[in-house]
Short mmCIF file of C-alpha atoms in Angstrom, two decimals:
data_model
loop_
_atom_site.label_atom_id
_atom_site.label_comp_id
_atom_site.label_asym_id
_atom_site.label_seq_id
_atom_site.Cartn_x
_atom_site.Cartn_y
_atom_site.Cartn_z
CA UNK X 328 5.85 127.88 39.13
CA UNK X 329 8.86 126.46 41.41
CA UNK X 330 12.70 126.69 40.56
CA UNK X 331 13.98 123.82 39.36
CA UNK X 332 16.15 121.55 41.82
CA UNK X 333 19.81 121.69 41.47
CA UNK X 334 22.95 120.92 43.90
CA UNK X 335 23.84 123.29 46.13
CA UNK X 336 27.12 122.89 45.69
CA UNK X 337 29.51 120.20 43.37
CA UNK X 338 33.30 120.61 43.26
CA UNK X 339 36.15 118.54 42.12
CA UNK X 340 39.89 118.36 41.45
CA UNK X 341 41.71 119.97 37.87
CA UNK X 342 41.57 117.42 35.22
CA UNK X 343 38.13 115.40 36.10
CA UNK X 344 34.75 115.51 35.58
CA UNK X 345 31.52 116.87 37.09
CA UNK X 346 28.07 116.85 36.40
CA UNK X 347 25.20 118.84 37.66
CA UNK X 348 21.40 117.83 37.81
CA UNK X 349 18.33 120.07 36.81
CA UNK X 350 15.60 118.44 38.09
CA UNK X 351 11.75 119.75 36.77
CA UNK X 352 9.02 118.27 35.93
CA UNK X 353 6.86 116.70 33.14
CA UNK X 354 5.41 120.33 32.97
CA UNK X 355 9.17 121.61 31.99
CA UNK X 356 12.20 119.51 31.65
CA UNK X 357 10.27 116.70 30.43
CA UNK X 358 7.83 118.39 28.24
CA UNK X 359 10.36 119.90 26.17
CA UNK X 360 14.18 120.34 24.47
CA UNK X 361 14.53 123.79 25.67
CA UNK X 362 16.67 123.96 28.41
CA UNK X 363 19.95 125.80 28.28
CA UNK X 364 22.66 126.24 31.43
CA UNK X 365 24.36 129.64 32.42
CA UNK X 366 27.56 130.52 34.25
CA UNK X 367 28.12 133.26 36.86
CA UNK X 368 31.60 134.51 38.06
CA UNK X 369 31.02 136.58 41.82
CA UNK X 370 29.64 140.11 40.50
CA UNK X 371 29.04 138.85 36.70
CA UNK X 372 26.65 138.88 34.58
CA UNK X 373 25.40 134.93 33.74
CA UNK X 374 27.12 133.37 30.54
CA UNK X 375 24.82 131.21 28.42
CA UNK X 376 27.12 128.12 28.01
CA UNK X 377 24.47 125.65 26.86
CA UNK X 378 21.36 125.53 24.80
CA UNK X 379 18.28 123.32 24.11
CA UNK X 380 19.61 120.77 25.77
CA UNK X 381 23.18 120.27 24.46
CA UNK X 382 23.92 122.65 22.01
CA UNK X 383 27.30 125.19 23.00
CA UNK X 384 26.82 128.87 21.29
CA UNK X 385 30.52 130.05 19.77
CA UNK X 386 32.75 130.29 21.96
CA UNK X 387 32.21 127.94 24.61
CA UNK X 388 34.83 125.51 25.17
CA UNK X 389 33.58 121.74 24.08
CA UNK X 390 34.59 120.59 27.68
CA UNK X 391 31.00 122.04 28.58
CA UNK X 392 27.98 119.49 27.34
CA UNK X 393 24.57 119.07 28.32
CA UNK X 394 21.72 115.89 28.26
CA UNK X 395 18.14 115.15 29.07
CA UNK X 396 16.69 111.87 30.66
CA UNK X 397 13.16 112.01 31.39
CA UNK X 398 12.53 115.14 33.77
CA UNK X 399 16.25 116.10 34.72
CA UNK X 400 18.82 117.51 32.64
CA UNK X 401 22.29 117.49 33.13
CA UNK X 402 25.77 119.58 32.91
CA UNK X 403 28.95 118.24 32.57
CA UNK X 404 32.08 119.87 32.70
CA UNK X 405 35.32 117.73 31.81
CA UNK X 406 38.70 118.26 32.50
CA UNK X 407 37.79 120.56 35.65
CA UNK X 408 39.70 123.99 35.41
CA UNK X 409 40.23 126.45 37.65
CA UNK X 410 38.28 129.12 35.94
CA UNK X 411 35.18 126.85 36.08
CA UNK X 412 34.63 127.75 39.48
CA UNK X 413 31.60 129.37 39.63
CA UNK X 414 27.98 129.30 40.09
CA UNK X 415 26.26 127.37 37.97
CA UNK X 416 21.92 127.75 37.04
CA UNK X 417 20.01 125.66 34.37
CA UNK X 418 16.36 126.75 32.88
CA UNK X 419 13.62 125.54 31.23
CA UNK X 420 10.77 126.87 29.21
CA UNK X 421 7.46 125.90 30.17
CA UNK X 422 4.16 126.16 29.58
CA UNK X 423 2.94 128.66 32.33
CA UNK X 424 6.15 131.18 31.85
CA UNK X 425 8.44 131.65 28.81
CA UNK X 426 11.84 130.79 32.04
CA UNK X 427 12.11 128.97 34.99
CA UNK X 428 15.35 128.97 36.45
CA UNK X 429 17.24 126.45 38.72
CA UNK X 430 18.14 127.20 42.20
CA UNK X 431 22.15 127.42 40.89
CA UNK X 432 24.86 125.41 42.04
CA UNK X 433 28.34 126.73 43.23
CA UNK X 434 31.21 124.36 41.80
CA UNK X 435 34.79 124.37 43.32
CA UNK X 436 37.53 123.18 42.13
CA UNK X 437 40.01 121.77 44.79
CA UNK M 62 29.84 144.59 19.40
CA UNK M 63 26.95 143.46 20.45
CA UNK M 64 25.95 144.84 23.80
CA UNK M 65 23.19 145.13 26.43
CA UNK M 66 23.48 148.47 28.57
CA UNK M 67 21.32 148.62 31.85
CA UNK M 68 20.35 151.92 33.73
CA UNK M 69 17.89 153.51 36.03
CA UNK M 70 18.31 151.53 39.33
CA UNK M 71 18.32 153.52 42.29
CA UNK M 72 16.65 153.27 46.03
CA UNK M 73 13.05 153.83 46.21
CA UNK M 74 10.57 153.62 49.35
CA UNK M 75 8.19 150.66 49.07
CA UNK M 76 5.19 151.52 47.04
CA UNK M 77 7.00 153.76 45.00
CA UNK M 78 7.80 153.48 40.84
CA UNK M 79 10.84 153.10 38.76
CA UNK M 80 11.68 152.68 35.02
CA UNK M 81 14.57 150.54 34.25
CA UNK M 82 16.30 151.04 30.68
CA UNK M 83 18.37 148.90 28.39
CA UNK M 84 20.37 150.05 25.28
CA UNK M 85 20.74 147.64 23.02
CA UNK M 86 23.52 147.78 20.58
CA UNK M 87 25.55 145.85 17.93
CA UNK M 88 22.42 143.54 16.52
CA UNK M 89 18.75 144.11 14.16
CA UNK M 90 17.02 145.00 17.51
CA UNK M 91 13.72 144.24 15.89
CA UNK M 92 14.70 140.80 15.02
CA UNK M 93 15.49 139.11 19.01
CA UNK M 94 12.71 138.97 21.91
CA UNK M 95 14.65 140.50 24.92
CA UNK M 96 13.86 139.85 28.89
CA UNK M 97 14.29 140.87 32.38
CA UNK M 98 15.87 138.44 35.13
CA UNK M 99 16.61 139.62 38.26
CA UNK M 100 19.03 138.18 41.40
CA UNK M 101 18.10 139.21 44.74
CA UNK M 102 20.90 139.69 47.08
CA UNK M 103 22.55 136.13 47.73
CA UNK M 104 20.15 134.37 45.82
CA UNK M 105 19.16 132.74 42.69
CA UNK M 106 17.92 133.97 39.23
CA UNK M 107 14.41 134.98 38.35
CA UNK M 108 13.04 135.33 35.28
CA UNK M 109 10.98 138.55 35.35
CA UNK M 110 9.32 139.57 31.78
CA UNK M 111 9.75 138.69 28.07
CA UNK M 112 8.96 141.18 25.21
CA UNK M 113 9.10 139.37 21.49
CA UNK M 114 10.76 141.42 18.44
CA UNK M 115 7.70 142.93 17.16
CA UNK M 116 6.36 143.59 20.70
CA UNK M 117 4.00 141.11 21.10
CA UNK M 118 3.33 139.14 22.86
CA UNK M 119 4.57 139.76 26.63
CA UNK M 120 4.96 137.55 29.35
CA UNK M 121 5.08 138.56 33.40
CA UNK M 122 6.19 136.26 36.21
CA UNK M 123 3.67 136.19 38.57
CA UNK M 124 5.48 138.08 40.97
CA UNK M 125 5.47 141.21 39.10
CA UNK M 126 2.07 140.67 37.14
CA UNK M 127 -0.01 143.64 37.62
CA UNK M 128 2.36 145.95 38.62
CA UNK M 129 5.73 145.94 35.72
CA UNK M 130 4.71 146.74 32.28
CA UNK M 131 8.16 146.00 29.51
CA UNK M 132 8.35 147.45 26.53
CA UNK M 133 10.74 148.52 23.96
CA UNK M 134 11.32 151.19 21.45
CA UNK M 135 12.76 150.92 18.07
CA UNK M 136 13.65 154.30 16.99
CA UNK M 137 16.36 154.25 19.99
CA UNK M 138 17.16 150.39 20.16
CA UNK M 139 15.85 150.96 24.06
CA UNK M 140 13.94 147.82 26.51
CA UNK M 141 12.23 149.47 29.40
CA UNK M 142 10.84 147.75 32.67
CA UNK M 143 8.23 149.99 34.21
CA UNK M 144 7.94 148.91 37.52
CA UNK M 145 5.28 150.20 40.06
CA UNK M 146 3.69 149.59 43.62
CA UNK M 147 7.60 148.34 44.81
CA UNK M 148 7.96 146.18 47.36
CA UNK M 149 10.77 145.29 49.66
CA UNK M 150 10.99 142.01 47.86
CA UNK M 151 11.49 143.48 44.48
CA UNK M 152 15.64 144.35 45.99
CA UNK M 153 17.61 142.80 43.35
CA UNK M 154 19.74 143.31 40.45
CA UNK M 155 17.81 143.43 37.24
CA UNK M 156 19.50 142.29 33.66
CA UNK M 157 18.29 142.68 30.61
CA UNK M 158 18.90 139.74 28.06
CA UNK M 159 18.47 138.91 24.58
CA UNK M 160 16.68 135.73 22.97
CA UNK M 161 18.70 133.61 21.30
CA UNK M 162 17.73 133.79 17.97
CA UNK M 163 15.39 131.26 16.39
CA UNK M 164 16.48 129.06 19.51
CA UNK M 165 15.63 128.86 23.58
CA UNK M 166 18.01 130.65 25.77
CA UNK M 167 19.23 133.97 26.71
CA UNK M 168 22.54 134.60 24.91
CA UNK M 169 23.34 138.41 25.35
CA UNK M 170 22.85 140.03 29.06
CA UNK M 171 23.66 143.42 30.36
CA UNK M 172 25.72 143.83 32.95
CA UNK M 173 22.58 144.59 35.49
CA UNK M 174 21.16 147.79 37.44
CA UNK M 175 20.69 147.27 41.09
CA UNK M 176 17.35 148.08 42.63
CA UNK M 177 16.85 148.68 45.99
CA UNK M 178 13.39 148.71 48.27
CA UNK M 179 13.68 150.36 51.21
CA UNK M 180 12.47 152.96 53.32
#
């Protein structure tokens, strides 16, 4: 099972919106509405930001939103803030294994 | 407070064994599935293993199948990962993570424990 494909890096200025893509196949992202997104600051554990494509856990800012079209899922961060600078990973359920993660995207706030 | 705390990491020689533990607290242990996820130095996340709330089913990544065994102890609210025949490529920070109740996602993570496989 190959990792889902994410851009290596995305950057934006404070207040701007950025979108991170997560491309899989018809066997994972395209087959199920089971995509989640995680934020990871350096040296810290990942944190769930979005589950089941577009749902936010309690306590996660509404500046974070998720969507999916075909085999590609997306995470949008609006009103970019310095604290959003981190690595972001998508994940999808597959019929082969429970979770497959994306390659990860480093978000830089300029 | 809902919490997961890993332990048991360390330095081990190739071919050796190690058992990781994850102590859970603050939630009804048997209700939730649990997972192990690892992250090699400077690399991305890799899912390793899953165990349901009832201990069946269990799933493994191909990279560890036949070498690693996941289990849980309801008396002590603990999750385990028995790792045998360790290889250099198993070097990573190992996180335990709780499956979202009634949904798909990993909503609680431990702080991680580091495993280094080297001679």
